[in-house]
Short mmCIF file of C-alpha atoms in Angstrom, two decimals:
data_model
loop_
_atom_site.label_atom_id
_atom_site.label_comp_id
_atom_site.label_asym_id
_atom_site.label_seq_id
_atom_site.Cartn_x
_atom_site.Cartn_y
_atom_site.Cartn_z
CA UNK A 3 -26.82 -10.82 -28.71
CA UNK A 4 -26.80 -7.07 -27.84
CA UNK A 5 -24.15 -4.97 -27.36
CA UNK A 6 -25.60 -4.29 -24.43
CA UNK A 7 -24.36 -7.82 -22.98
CA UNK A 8 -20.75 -6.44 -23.59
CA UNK A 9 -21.04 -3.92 -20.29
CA UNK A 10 -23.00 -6.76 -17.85
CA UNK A 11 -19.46 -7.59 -15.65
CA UNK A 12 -19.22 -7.66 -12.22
CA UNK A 13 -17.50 -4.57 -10.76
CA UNK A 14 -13.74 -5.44 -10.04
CA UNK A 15 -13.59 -4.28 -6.47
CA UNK A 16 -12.88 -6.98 -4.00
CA UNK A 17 -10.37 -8.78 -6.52
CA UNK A 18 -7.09 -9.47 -5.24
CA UNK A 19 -3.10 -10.22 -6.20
CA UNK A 20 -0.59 -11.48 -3.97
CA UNK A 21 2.10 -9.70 -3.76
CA UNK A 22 5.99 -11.10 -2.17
CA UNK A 23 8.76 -8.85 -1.12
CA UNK A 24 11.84 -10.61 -0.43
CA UNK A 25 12.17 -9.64 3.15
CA UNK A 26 9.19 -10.71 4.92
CA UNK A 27 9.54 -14.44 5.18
CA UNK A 28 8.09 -16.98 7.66
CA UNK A 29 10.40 -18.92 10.29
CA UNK A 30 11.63 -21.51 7.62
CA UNK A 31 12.99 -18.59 5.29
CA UNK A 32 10.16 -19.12 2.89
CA UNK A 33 8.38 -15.66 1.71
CA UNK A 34 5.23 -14.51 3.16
CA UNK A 35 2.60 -13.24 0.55
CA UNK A 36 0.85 -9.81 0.91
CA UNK A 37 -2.30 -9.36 -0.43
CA UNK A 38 -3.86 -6.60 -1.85
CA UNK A 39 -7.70 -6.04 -2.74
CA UNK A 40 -9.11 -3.62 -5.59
CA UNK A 41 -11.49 -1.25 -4.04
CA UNK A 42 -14.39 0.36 -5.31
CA UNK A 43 -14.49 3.89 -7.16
CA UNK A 44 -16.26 5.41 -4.41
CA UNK A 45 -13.86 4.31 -1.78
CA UNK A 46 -10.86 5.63 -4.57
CA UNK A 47 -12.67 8.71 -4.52
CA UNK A 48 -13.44 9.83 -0.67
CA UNK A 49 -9.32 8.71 -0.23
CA UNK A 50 -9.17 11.20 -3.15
CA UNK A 51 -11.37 14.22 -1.31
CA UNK A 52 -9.36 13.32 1.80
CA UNK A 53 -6.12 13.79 0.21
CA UNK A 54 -6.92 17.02 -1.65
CA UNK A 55 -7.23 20.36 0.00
CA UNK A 56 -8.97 23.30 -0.74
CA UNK A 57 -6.50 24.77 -3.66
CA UNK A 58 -7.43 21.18 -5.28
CA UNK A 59 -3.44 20.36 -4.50
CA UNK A 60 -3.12 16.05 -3.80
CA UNK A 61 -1.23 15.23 -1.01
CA UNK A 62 0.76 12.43 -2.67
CA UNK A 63 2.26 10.67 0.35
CA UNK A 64 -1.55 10.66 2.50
CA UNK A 65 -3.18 9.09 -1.01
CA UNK A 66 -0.17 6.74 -1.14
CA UNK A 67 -0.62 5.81 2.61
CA UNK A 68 -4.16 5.49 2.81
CA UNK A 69 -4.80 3.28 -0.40
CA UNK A 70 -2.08 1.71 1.20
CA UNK A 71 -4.11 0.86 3.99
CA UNK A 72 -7.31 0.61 2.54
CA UNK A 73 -6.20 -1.76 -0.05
CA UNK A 74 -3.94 -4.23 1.87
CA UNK A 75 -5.88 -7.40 3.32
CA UNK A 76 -3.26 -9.57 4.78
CA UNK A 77 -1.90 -8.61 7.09
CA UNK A 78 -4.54 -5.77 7.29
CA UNK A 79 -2.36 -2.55 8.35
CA UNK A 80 -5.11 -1.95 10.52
CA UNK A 81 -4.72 -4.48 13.30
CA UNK A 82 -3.96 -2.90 16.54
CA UNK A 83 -1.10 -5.62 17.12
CA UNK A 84 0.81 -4.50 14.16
CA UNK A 85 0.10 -0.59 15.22
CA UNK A 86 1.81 -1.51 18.18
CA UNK A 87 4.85 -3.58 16.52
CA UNK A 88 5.45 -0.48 14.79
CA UNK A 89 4.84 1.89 17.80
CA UNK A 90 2.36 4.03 15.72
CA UNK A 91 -1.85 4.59 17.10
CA UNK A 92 -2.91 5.34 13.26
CA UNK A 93 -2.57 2.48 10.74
CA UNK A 94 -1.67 5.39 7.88
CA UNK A 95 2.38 5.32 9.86
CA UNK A 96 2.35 2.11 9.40
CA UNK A 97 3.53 1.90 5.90
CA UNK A 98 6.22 4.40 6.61
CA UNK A 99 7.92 2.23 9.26
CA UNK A 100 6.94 -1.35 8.05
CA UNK A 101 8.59 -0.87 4.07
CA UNK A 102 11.59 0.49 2.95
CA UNK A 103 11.29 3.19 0.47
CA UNK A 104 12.12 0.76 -2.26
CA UNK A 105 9.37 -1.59 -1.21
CA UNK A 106 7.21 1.00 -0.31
CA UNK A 107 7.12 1.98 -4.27
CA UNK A 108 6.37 -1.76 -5.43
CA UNK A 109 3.27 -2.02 -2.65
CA UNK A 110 1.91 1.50 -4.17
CA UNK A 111 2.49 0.41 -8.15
CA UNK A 112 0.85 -3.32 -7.26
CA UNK A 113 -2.13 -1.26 -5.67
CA UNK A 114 -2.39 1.56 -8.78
CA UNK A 115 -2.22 -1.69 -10.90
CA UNK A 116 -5.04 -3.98 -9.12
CA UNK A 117 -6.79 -0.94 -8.96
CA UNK A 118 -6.32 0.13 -12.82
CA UNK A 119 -5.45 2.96 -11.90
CA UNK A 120 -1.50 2.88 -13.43
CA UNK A 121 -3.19 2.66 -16.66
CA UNK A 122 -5.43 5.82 -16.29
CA UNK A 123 -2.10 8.20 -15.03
CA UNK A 124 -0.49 7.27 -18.07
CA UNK A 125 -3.40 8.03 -20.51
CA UNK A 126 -3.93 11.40 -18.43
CA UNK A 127 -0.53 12.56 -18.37
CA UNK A 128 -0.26 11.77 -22.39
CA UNK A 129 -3.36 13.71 -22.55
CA UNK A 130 -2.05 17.04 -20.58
CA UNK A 131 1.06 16.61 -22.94
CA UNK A 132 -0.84 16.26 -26.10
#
């Protein structure tokens, strides 16, 4: 068997985790799931061009927001009823208003994780400090 073989896997986007935060629960008090999708690296990178400007600086927050949004199934931050729950036109406020910062920062780690992404920050940032 070639080596070769070793590199034939399907591409990871489209995988998904659920994911339970402690407040969102159904009428009977028992949690409601999130779940979040991996996306593929051409989707990571246009959020990426759309999130940079033209000194190269990343706007954090917008990357945080929109894989946010982009990577979020159920419920899909994109519905128009949930826009209007949260009195907001443009799905990227949604994630502002709908977690706490607290939760906010376990949604964006679960998505840098399903997205292996998590991984790669912490090789690049040993790297730049090598």
């Amino acid at each position: 068997m070639s080596k070769l073989s070793a590199f034939l896997r399907p591409a990871p986007a489209g995988k998904t985790k659920e994911l339970i935060l402690d407040r969102f629960v159904d009428e009977d008090g028992n949690p409601v799931p999130f779940v979040i999708q991996c996306i593929t690296s051409g989707e990571s990178d246009e959020i990426m061009q759309r999130c940079t400007d033209k000194g190269g600086q990343l706007n954090v927050k917008e990357f945080g927001d929109r894989m946010i949004v982009a990577c979020m199934v159920e419920p899909s931050l994109k519905e128009t009823e949930l826009c209007q729950y949260y009195g907001v036109m443009d799905p990227l406020d949604v994630p502002g208003i709908m977690f706490s910062p607290g939760e906010k920062k376990i949604v964006e780690d679960a998505i840098m994780d399903i997205n292996d992404m998590k991984d790669a920050m912490e090789k690049l940032k040993k790297a730049k400090n090598s």
